[in-house]
């Protein structure tokens, strides 16, 4: 397979792939948007292209309680580890049960094997971080991670354990400064909050921003860290609020401009890139018009900087497009994006899930008609100006 596809190991650097197939078997509930089996679909496409031959593949173990406790409170972990799905009152009388740690509502339901699911996601992310720290990998991929909303003692937005924070804490044992970048359509609030008061982590999130109508409602342009002058974390949170319908061209020019400036000023030793695929056109929850190429261009830009990097998954609610994006991004990591066929492999199991047989469906193929673009050139320029000004306060 590897020979026929022409895919070979990248020269001069190592890519590792970290997954736990047991994680993918969990269910949030029939109609819940989060589908762990999108990971199975993604891997199936990645393997069908023969990409596993160009990477070190690891089946990861679940994170231990102590590893989870590097970020989360033990009260929360103890509850998460013992609470049963039946524990939430489901009677019609009690529409709004008083949820402990925000667990058991419709966004963060209790389901069978919840604690295992969470510790597996964190286990893959942590394994990826350790391979970066030991310099065995230059790029480490953990598509099962990226659950950026989870807080120290609270579940939020389909996220229970913040595998990204746990992985970054591991990176900080080795690297003085880590840059976190988040291209999920939602604001990366949990990661931002966790590193709010340190200057060793800069966070930058690109997201749809509408405080009243889009989750989680935070991440305004001028929310940049603690306001106090004496707090080292001041100015170390960058937020890029966007509106419906942003295109590849606009997004990539903004991404390159902003991330380019941040890297130049902050000089991170490692990058953690959350690749939430709900920023793609046609996502069940998203609002943008990004194509697989535009989403992947962000990964390509980061890779060109030659800084050790972890690629995390995250959101993504139209599984066939999630699989396309994470397959294309895996190909970028191993530098075979120009070698792989844009036609999906003939022998791909699950081929019928993809509707079109291309890795790069057009907006018209995905949506019929593109969503109206509400992002003006002026607003884009205002964002660049604000970030440029903000970076004057970041010490290099
Ligand atoms: O907007 C919200 C919160 C509400 C309360 C709960 N209802 C269901 C929706 C409105 C205010 N939550 C968001 C959470 C988005 C999380 C995104 C996670 C990530 O991609 O950033 C990272 C993995 C939201 N948007 C849409 C839904 N919840 C939603 C939840 C459902 C649902 C349909 C939509 C839960 C269950 C079911 N359908 C059956
Ligand atoms: Ca984001
Ligand atoms: Zn999201």
Short mmCIF file of C-alpha atoms and ligand atoms in Angstrom, two decimals:
data_model
loop_
_atom_site.label_atom_id
_atom_site.label_comp_id
_atom_site.label_asym_id
_atom_site.label_seq_id
_atom_site.Cartn_x
_atom_site.Cartn_y
_atom_site.Cartn_z
CA UNK A 1 0.00 0.00 0.00
CA UNK A 2 2.74 2.46 1.01
CA UNK A 3 4.66 1.73 -2.16
CA UNK A 4 1.70 2.07 -4.50
CA UNK A 5 0.67 5.37 -2.91
CA UNK A 6 4.22 6.75 -3.09
CA UNK A 7 3.95 7.95 0.50
CA UNK A 8 7.26 7.86 2.33
CA UNK A 9 8.51 9.09 5.69
CA UNK A 10 9.24 12.80 5.69
CA UNK A 11 12.99 13.55 5.46
CA UNK A 12 14.72 14.97 8.49
CA UNK A 13 11.86 14.94 10.95
CA UNK A 14 9.45 12.59 12.72
CA UNK A 15 5.69 12.60 12.91
CA UNK A 16 3.81 10.53 15.49
CA UNK A 17 0.14 9.58 15.59
CA UNK A 18 -1.52 8.96 18.96
CA UNK A 19 -4.90 7.31 19.31
CA UNK A 20 -7.02 5.03 21.44
CA UNK A 21 -9.62 3.13 19.39
CA UNK A 22 -11.62 2.39 22.55
CA UNK A 23 -12.40 6.10 22.89
CA UNK A 24 -14.25 6.13 19.58
CA UNK A 25 -16.82 3.57 20.74
CA UNK A 26 -18.46 5.93 23.24
CA UNK A 27 -21.81 7.61 22.55
CA UNK A 28 -23.08 10.99 23.80
CA UNK A 29 -26.62 10.01 22.76
CA UNK A 30 -28.39 9.42 19.46
CA UNK A 31 -28.94 13.02 18.34
CA UNK A 32 -26.11 14.73 20.25
CA UNK A 33 -23.87 16.57 17.75
CA UNK A 34 -20.60 15.16 19.18
CA UNK A 35 -19.90 11.81 17.49
CA UNK A 36 -16.74 10.05 18.70
CA UNK A 37 -16.98 7.69 15.68
CA UNK A 38 -15.85 10.62 13.46
CA UNK A 39 -12.39 9.62 14.77
CA UNK A 40 -12.84 6.11 13.34
CA UNK A 41 -13.95 7.59 10.02
CA UNK A 42 -10.94 9.94 9.97
CA UNK A 43 -8.46 7.18 10.76
CA UNK A 44 -10.01 4.92 8.18
CA UNK A 45 -9.39 7.55 5.51
CA UNK A 46 -5.88 8.33 6.78
CA UNK A 47 -4.95 4.63 6.72
CA UNK A 48 -6.57 4.09 3.32
CA UNK A 49 -4.19 6.68 1.89
CA UNK A 50 -1.29 4.69 3.37
CA UNK A 51 -0.18 7.51 5.65
CA UNK A 52 0.44 5.31 8.69
CA UNK A 53 3.63 4.09 6.97
CA UNK A 54 5.09 7.57 7.19
CA UNK A 55 4.48 8.04 10.94
CA UNK A 56 5.21 6.42 14.30
CA UNK A 57 1.85 5.05 15.41
CA UNK A 58 1.05 4.76 19.11
CA UNK A 59 -1.94 3.14 20.78
CA UNK A 60 -2.10 5.27 23.89
CA UNK A 61 -3.14 4.34 27.41
CA UNK A 62 -5.71 6.29 29.40
CA UNK A 63 -4.36 9.15 31.54
CA UNK A 64 -4.15 8.34 35.25
CA UNK A 65 -6.07 10.17 37.97
CA UNK A 66 -2.84 11.94 38.99
CA UNK A 67 -2.23 13.07 35.43
CA UNK A 68 -5.77 14.48 35.17
CA UNK A 69 -5.24 16.17 38.55
CA UNK A 70 -2.33 18.19 37.14
CA UNK A 71 -5.11 20.57 36.03
CA UNK A 72 -8.47 19.40 37.37
CA UNK A 73 -9.68 19.61 40.97
CA UNK A 74 -9.94 16.30 42.81
CA UNK A 75 -13.56 17.11 43.85
CA UNK A 76 -14.50 17.26 40.21
CA UNK A 77 -12.51 14.17 39.20
CA UNK A 78 -13.98 12.13 42.06
CA UNK A 79 -17.50 13.05 41.00
CA UNK A 80 -16.75 12.38 37.31
CA UNK A 81 -15.35 8.98 38.26
CA UNK A 82 -18.35 7.83 40.28
CA UNK A 83 -21.45 9.54 38.86
CA UNK A 84 -23.78 7.22 36.97
CA UNK A 85 -25.89 8.16 33.94
CA UNK A 86 -29.06 7.40 35.95
CA UNK A 87 -28.08 10.04 38.54
CA UNK A 88 -29.66 12.95 36.67
CA UNK A 89 -33.34 13.48 37.34
CA UNK A 90 -35.13 13.12 34.03
CA UNK A 91 -38.72 13.83 35.07
CA UNK A 92 -40.63 16.51 33.18
CA UNK A 93 -41.38 18.35 36.45
CA UNK A 94 -37.69 19.12 36.85
CA UNK A 95 -36.67 20.73 33.54
CA UNK A 96 -33.62 22.47 34.95
CA UNK A 97 -32.01 20.16 37.49
CA UNK A 98 -29.31 21.79 39.58
CA UNK A 99 -26.34 20.26 37.82
CA UNK A 100 -23.20 19.49 39.78
CA UNK A 101 -20.08 20.62 37.90
CA UNK A 102 -22.37 21.31 34.91
CA UNK A 103 -22.64 17.56 34.32
CA UNK A 104 -25.74 15.81 33.03
CA UNK A 105 -27.38 18.54 30.95
CA UNK A 106 -27.87 18.28 27.20
CA UNK A 107 -24.44 19.70 26.26
CA UNK A 108 -22.45 17.53 28.70
CA UNK A 109 -24.58 14.43 29.24
CA UNK A 110 -23.59 11.54 31.47
CA UNK A 111 -23.08 8.41 29.38
CA UNK A 112 -21.69 4.92 29.85
CA UNK A 113 -17.92 4.92 30.18
CA UNK A 114 -17.70 8.74 30.45
CA UNK A 115 -14.64 8.69 32.74
CA UNK A 116 -12.85 6.24 30.43
CA UNK A 117 -13.66 8.36 27.38
CA UNK A 118 -12.22 11.46 29.08
CA UNK A 119 -9.09 9.80 30.38
CA UNK A 120 -8.41 8.24 26.96
CA UNK A 121 -8.65 11.60 25.22
CA UNK A 122 -6.22 13.09 27.78
CA UNK A 123 -3.97 10.01 27.55
CA UNK A 124 -3.45 10.52 23.80
CA UNK A 125 -2.76 14.24 24.22
CA UNK A 126 -0.28 13.61 27.03
CA UNK A 127 1.49 10.89 25.05
CA UNK A 128 1.83 13.37 22.17
CA UNK A 129 3.27 16.01 24.54
CA UNK A 130 5.81 13.54 25.94
CA UNK A 131 7.03 12.61 22.45
CA UNK A 132 7.54 16.32 21.74
CA UNK A 133 9.41 16.89 25.02
CA UNK A 134 11.69 13.90 24.43
CA UNK A 135 12.29 15.25 20.91
CA UNK A 136 11.36 11.88 19.43
CA UNK A 137 8.64 13.65 17.45
CA UNK A 138 8.69 16.99 15.65
CA UNK A 139 4.95 16.86 15.02
CA UNK A 140 2.67 14.72 17.23
CA UNK A 141 -0.96 14.19 16.24
CA UNK A 142 -3.80 13.57 18.73
CA UNK A 143 -7.10 13.93 16.84
CA UNK A 144 -8.94 12.51 19.89
CA UNK A 145 -7.94 15.56 21.95
CA UNK A 146 -8.70 19.25 21.62
CA UNK A 147 -11.51 19.56 24.18
CA UNK A 148 -10.87 23.22 24.88
CA UNK A 149 -13.92 24.27 26.97
CA UNK A 150 -13.36 22.07 30.05
CA UNK A 151 -12.54 24.02 33.22
CA UNK A 152 -10.62 23.07 36.36
CA UNK A 153 -13.81 21.98 38.13
CA UNK A 154 -16.52 22.14 35.47
CA UNK A 155 -17.62 20.48 32.27
CA UNK A 156 -18.63 22.79 29.42
CA UNK A 157 -19.61 22.58 25.75
CA UNK A 158 -19.19 18.81 25.17
CA UNK A 159 -15.83 18.92 27.05
CA UNK A 160 -15.21 17.29 30.44
CA UNK A 161 -11.41 17.03 30.72
CA UNK A 162 -9.14 19.65 29.19
CA UNK A 163 -6.56 17.43 27.51
CA UNK A 164 -4.95 20.51 25.90
CA UNK A 165 -4.18 22.18 29.23
CA UNK A 166 -2.81 18.89 30.58
CA UNK A 167 -0.59 18.50 27.48
CA UNK A 168 0.63 22.12 27.63
CA UNK A 169 1.51 21.72 31.33
CA UNK A 170 3.68 18.78 30.24
CA UNK A 171 5.31 20.90 27.47
CA UNK A 172 6.06 23.60 30.07
CA UNK A 173 8.28 21.16 31.96
CA UNK A 174 10.65 21.33 29.00
CA UNK A 175 9.89 24.50 27.00
CA UNK A 176 10.05 27.99 28.54
CA UNK A 177 7.27 29.32 26.26
CA UNK A 178 4.38 27.55 24.51
CA UNK A 179 2.02 29.06 21.92
CA UNK A 180 -1.56 27.78 21.82
CA UNK A 181 -3.51 28.35 18.58
CA UNK A 182 -7.20 27.47 18.22
CA UNK A 183 -9.02 27.34 14.85
CA UNK A 184 -12.20 25.66 16.16
CA UNK A 185 -15.25 27.86 15.35
CA UNK A 186 -15.80 28.26 19.12
CA UNK A 187 -13.68 30.38 21.49
CA UNK A 188 -10.97 28.38 23.29
CA UNK A 189 -12.10 29.69 26.68
CA UNK A 190 -10.92 26.81 28.90
CA UNK A 191 -7.32 26.96 27.68
CA UNK A 192 -7.26 30.77 27.78
CA UNK A 193 -8.54 30.79 31.36
CA UNK A 194 -6.11 28.10 32.56
CA UNK A 195 -3.10 30.18 31.45
CA UNK A 196 -4.58 33.61 32.13
CA UNK A 197 -1.97 34.59 34.68
CA UNK A 198 1.25 33.32 33.14
CA UNK A 199 3.48 34.83 30.48
CA UNK A 200 4.83 31.39 29.54
CA UNK A 201 1.78 30.53 27.43
CA UNK A 202 0.23 32.77 24.79
CA UNK A 203 -3.20 31.75 23.59
CA UNK A 204 -4.80 32.81 20.32
CA UNK A 205 -8.28 31.77 19.28
CA UNK A 206 -10.06 32.47 16.00
CA UNK A 207 -13.82 32.08 16.46
CA UNK A 208 -17.33 33.12 15.60
CA UNK A 209 -18.16 35.84 18.13
CA UNK A 210 -21.65 36.87 19.12
CA UNK A 211 -21.94 37.30 22.89
CA UNK A 212 -25.70 36.72 22.84
CA UNK A 213 -26.21 34.02 20.26
CA UNK A 214 -23.10 31.89 19.92
CA UNK A 215 -21.40 29.64 22.47
CA UNK A 216 -19.56 30.39 24.73
CA UNK A 217 -20.00 34.15 24.21
CA UNK A 218 -16.47 35.12 25.36
CA UNK A 219 -13.40 36.06 23.29
CA UNK A 220 -13.89 39.72 22.34
CA UNK A 221 -11.03 41.47 20.54
CA UNK A 222 -10.07 43.41 23.68
CA UNK A 223 -10.20 40.45 26.10
CA UNK A 224 -6.44 40.00 26.31
CA UNK A 225 -5.61 38.76 29.77
CA UNK A 226 -5.77 40.19 33.30
CA UNK A 227 -6.11 43.95 33.22
CA UNK A 228 -3.66 44.43 36.11
CA UNK A 229 -0.25 45.69 35.01
CA UNK A 230 1.50 43.50 37.55
CA UNK A 231 0.03 40.27 36.29
CA UNK A 232 2.52 38.49 34.03
CA UNK A 233 -0.35 37.08 31.96
CA UNK A 234 -1.50 40.52 30.84
CA UNK A 235 -1.63 40.85 27.03
CA UNK A 236 -0.96 37.12 26.54
CA UNK A 237 -4.45 36.19 25.33
CA UNK A 238 -5.17 37.07 21.69
CA UNK A 239 -8.75 36.90 20.45
CA UNK A 240 -9.88 37.06 16.84
CA UNK A 241 -13.68 37.51 16.79
CA UNK A 242 -15.21 36.70 13.39
CA UNK A 243 -18.65 36.68 11.79
CA UNK A 244 -20.58 34.20 9.64
CA UNK A 245 -19.36 33.19 6.22
CA UNK A 246 -15.60 33.94 6.39
CA UNK A 247 -13.74 32.56 3.35
CA UNK A 248 -10.43 30.71 2.94
CA UNK A 249 -8.70 33.81 1.53
CA UNK A 250 -9.72 36.11 4.39
CA UNK A 251 -9.07 33.52 7.09
CA UNK A 252 -5.65 32.49 5.81
CA UNK A 253 -4.44 36.04 5.35
CA UNK A 254 -5.58 36.91 8.89
CA UNK A 255 -4.08 33.71 10.32
CA UNK A 256 -0.69 34.16 8.65
CA UNK A 257 -0.49 37.81 9.58
CA UNK A 258 -1.45 37.33 13.23
CA UNK A 259 0.33 34.04 13.96
CA UNK A 260 3.40 35.30 12.05
CA UNK A 261 3.63 38.39 14.27
CA UNK A 262 3.04 36.42 17.47
CA UNK A 263 5.75 33.85 16.71
CA UNK A 264 8.22 36.59 15.83
CA UNK A 265 7.58 38.40 19.12
CA UNK A 266 6.92 35.54 21.56
CA UNK A 267 9.39 32.97 20.12
CA UNK A 268 7.64 29.84 21.45
CA UNK A 269 9.61 26.62 21.92
CA UNK A 270 6.54 24.55 21.05
CA UNK A 271 3.14 25.06 19.45
CA UNK A 272 -0.14 23.41 20.45
CA UNK A 273 -2.58 23.76 17.52
CA UNK A 274 -6.24 22.89 18.08
CA UNK A 275 -7.70 21.98 14.67
CA UNK A 276 -11.43 21.95 15.45
CA UNK A 277 -13.14 21.13 12.16
CA UNK A 278 -16.41 22.90 12.95
CA UNK A 279 -14.94 25.98 11.25
CA UNK A 280 -15.48 24.20 7.90
CA UNK A 281 -18.34 25.11 5.55
CA UNK A 282 -21.39 22.92 6.06
CA UNK A 283 -20.66 22.05 9.67
CA UNK A 284 -23.78 21.23 11.68
CA UNK A 285 -22.90 23.83 14.35
CA UNK A 286 -20.45 26.12 12.54
CA UNK A 287 -21.07 29.29 10.52
CA UNK A 288 -17.95 29.73 8.39
CA UNK A 289 -17.28 29.04 4.69
CA UNK A 290 -13.84 27.44 5.11
CA UNK A 291 -12.82 24.64 2.80
CA UNK A 292 -10.52 21.75 3.61
CA UNK A 293 -7.71 23.65 1.81
CA UNK A 294 -8.14 26.84 3.87
CA UNK A 295 -8.34 24.95 7.17
CA UNK A 296 -5.25 22.94 6.22
CA UNK A 297 -3.36 26.08 5.18
CA UNK A 298 -3.25 27.04 8.88
CA UNK A 299 -1.49 23.77 9.70
CA UNK A 300 0.86 24.27 6.76
CA UNK A 301 1.76 27.79 7.90
CA UNK A 302 2.57 26.57 11.42
CA UNK A 303 4.60 23.65 10.13
CA UNK A 304 6.77 25.96 7.99
CA UNK A 305 7.98 27.69 11.15
CA UNK A 306 9.88 24.56 12.16
CA UNK A 307 8.77 24.62 15.77
CA UNK A 308 7.84 21.33 17.50
CA UNK A 309 4.07 21.04 17.37
CA UNK A 310 1.11 19.02 18.64
CA UNK A 311 -1.98 18.83 16.42
CA UNK A 312 -5.19 18.34 18.42
CA UNK A 313 -8.69 17.63 17.12
CA UNK A 314 -11.65 19.40 18.73
CA UNK A 315 -15.08 20.27 17.34
CA UNK A 316 -16.41 19.03 14.01
CA UNK A 317 -20.03 17.94 13.59
CA UNK A 318 -20.31 16.84 9.98
CA UNK A 319 -18.19 13.68 10.24
CA UNK A 320 -17.39 13.28 6.51
CA UNK A 321 -15.85 16.76 6.42
CA UNK A 322 -14.05 16.28 9.74
CA UNK A 323 -12.44 13.16 8.25
CA UNK A 324 -11.44 15.06 5.10
CA UNK A 325 -9.84 17.93 7.04
CA UNK A 326 -7.91 15.77 9.51
CA UNK A 327 -6.75 13.47 6.70
CA UNK A 328 -5.49 16.42 4.65
CA UNK A 329 -3.80 17.88 7.75
CA UNK A 330 -2.12 14.55 8.52
CA UNK A 331 -0.80 14.58 4.93
CA UNK A 332 0.57 18.11 5.50
CA UNK A 333 2.32 16.94 8.68
CA UNK A 334 4.10 14.17 6.77
CA UNK A 335 4.61 16.47 3.79
CA UNK A 336 2.79 14.31 1.25
CA UNK A 337 -0.08 16.73 0.51
CA UNK A 338 1.11 17.08 -3.08
CA UNK A 339 1.42 13.33 -3.57
CA UNK A 340 -1.96 12.11 -2.40
CA UNK A 341 -4.83 11.80 -4.84
CA UNK A 342 -7.65 14.32 -4.41
CA UNK A 343 -9.96 11.44 -5.32
CA UNK A 344 -10.74 9.34 -2.25
CA UNK A 345 -9.05 5.92 -2.32
CA UNK A 346 -11.08 3.22 -4.06
CA UNK A 347 -10.66 0.76 -1.23
CA UNK A 348 -11.63 3.19 1.51
CA UNK A 349 -14.03 1.43 3.81
CA UNK A 350 -16.89 3.78 4.70
CA UNK A 351 -16.57 5.37 1.25
CA UNK A 352 -20.36 5.78 1.11
CA UNK A 353 -20.17 8.20 4.06
CA UNK A 354 -18.43 10.84 1.97
CA UNK A 355 -21.18 11.72 -0.60
CA UNK A 356 -18.61 13.07 -3.09
CA UNK A 357 -15.50 11.05 -3.91
CA UNK A 358 -13.20 14.05 -3.52
CA UNK A 359 -11.04 15.14 -0.58
CA UNK A 360 -11.80 18.76 -1.51
CA UNK A 361 -15.51 19.32 -2.12
CA UNK A 362 -16.41 22.82 -3.31
CA UNK A 363 -18.64 25.11 -1.25
CA UNK A 364 -21.39 24.44 -3.82
CA UNK A 365 -21.00 20.67 -3.38
CA UNK A 366 -21.17 21.07 0.40
CA UNK A 367 -23.84 23.73 0.80
CA UNK A 368 -25.53 24.33 -2.53
CA UNK A 369 -25.07 28.04 -1.91
CA UNK A 370 -22.36 29.75 0.17
CA UNK A 371 -23.38 31.37 3.46
CA UNK A 372 -23.36 35.19 3.21
CA UNK A 373 -20.00 36.62 4.26
CA UNK A 374 -20.49 39.12 7.10
CA UNK A 375 -16.76 39.88 7.55
CA UNK A 376 -15.80 43.27 6.11
CA UNK A 377 -12.27 44.22 4.98
CA UNK A 378 -12.35 47.04 7.54
CA UNK A 379 -13.13 44.68 10.42
CA UNK A 380 -10.26 42.41 9.32
CA UNK A 381 -7.89 45.40 9.31
CA UNK A 382 -9.13 46.53 12.76
CA UNK A 383 -8.27 43.10 14.12
CA UNK A 384 -4.74 43.16 12.69
CA UNK A 385 -4.23 46.68 14.06
CA UNK A 386 -5.42 45.70 17.53
CA UNK A 387 -3.18 42.62 17.69
CA UNK A 388 -0.18 44.60 16.39
CA UNK A 389 -0.74 47.15 19.15
CA UNK A 390 -1.27 44.44 21.78
CA UNK A 391 2.01 42.71 20.87
CA UNK A 392 3.96 45.85 21.72
CA UNK A 393 3.27 44.92 25.35
CA UNK A 394 4.60 41.37 25.02
CA UNK A 395 8.25 41.05 26.02
CA UNK A 396 10.47 39.23 23.59
O1 LIG B 1 -25.11 26.95 23.10
C1 LIG B 1 -24.92 26.14 23.99
C2 LIG B 1 -25.70 26.21 25.31
C3 LIG B 1 -27.12 26.07 25.29
C4 LIG B 1 -27.79 25.22 26.33
C5 LIG B 1 -27.94 23.77 25.83
N1 LIG B 1 -28.71 23.73 24.56
C6 LIG B 1 -28.84 22.33 24.06
C7 LIG B 1 -28.03 24.52 23.51
C8 LIG B 1 -27.89 25.97 23.99
C9 LIG B 1 -26.54 27.35 25.67
N2 LIG B 1 -24.05 25.13 23.87
C10 LIG B 1 -23.32 24.90 22.66
C11 LIG B 1 -22.04 24.13 22.99
C12 LIG B 1 -21.13 24.01 21.82
C13 LIG B 1 -19.89 23.22 22.20
C14 LIG B 1 -18.84 23.21 21.12
C15 LIG B 1 -17.67 22.33 21.50
C16 LIG B 1 -16.42 22.55 20.66
O2 LIG B 1 -16.68 22.29 19.30
O3 LIG B 1 -15.95 23.88 20.73
C17 LIG B 1 -15.26 21.67 21.15
C18 LIG B 1 -15.48 20.22 21.13
C19 LIG B 1 -24.17 24.16 21.71
N3 LIG B 1 -24.31 24.47 20.42
C20 LIG B 1 -25.15 23.54 19.89
C21 LIG B 1 -25.50 22.68 20.90
N4 LIG B 1 -24.88 23.08 22.02
C22 LIG B 1 -26.39 21.52 20.80
C23 LIG B 1 -26.38 20.60 21.82
C24 LIG B 1 -27.21 19.47 21.75
C25 LIG B 1 -28.05 19.28 20.63
C26 LIG B 1 -28.02 20.25 19.62
C27 LIG B 1 -27.20 21.35 19.70
C28 LIG B 1 -27.23 18.51 22.77
C29 LIG B 1 -28.05 17.42 22.64
C30 LIG B 1 -28.84 17.27 21.51
N5 LIG B 1 -28.83 18.20 20.53
C31 LIG B 1 -29.74 16.09 21.37
CA1 LIG B 2 -11.34 28.98 18.16
ZN1 LIG B 3 -16.26 24.03 18.38
#
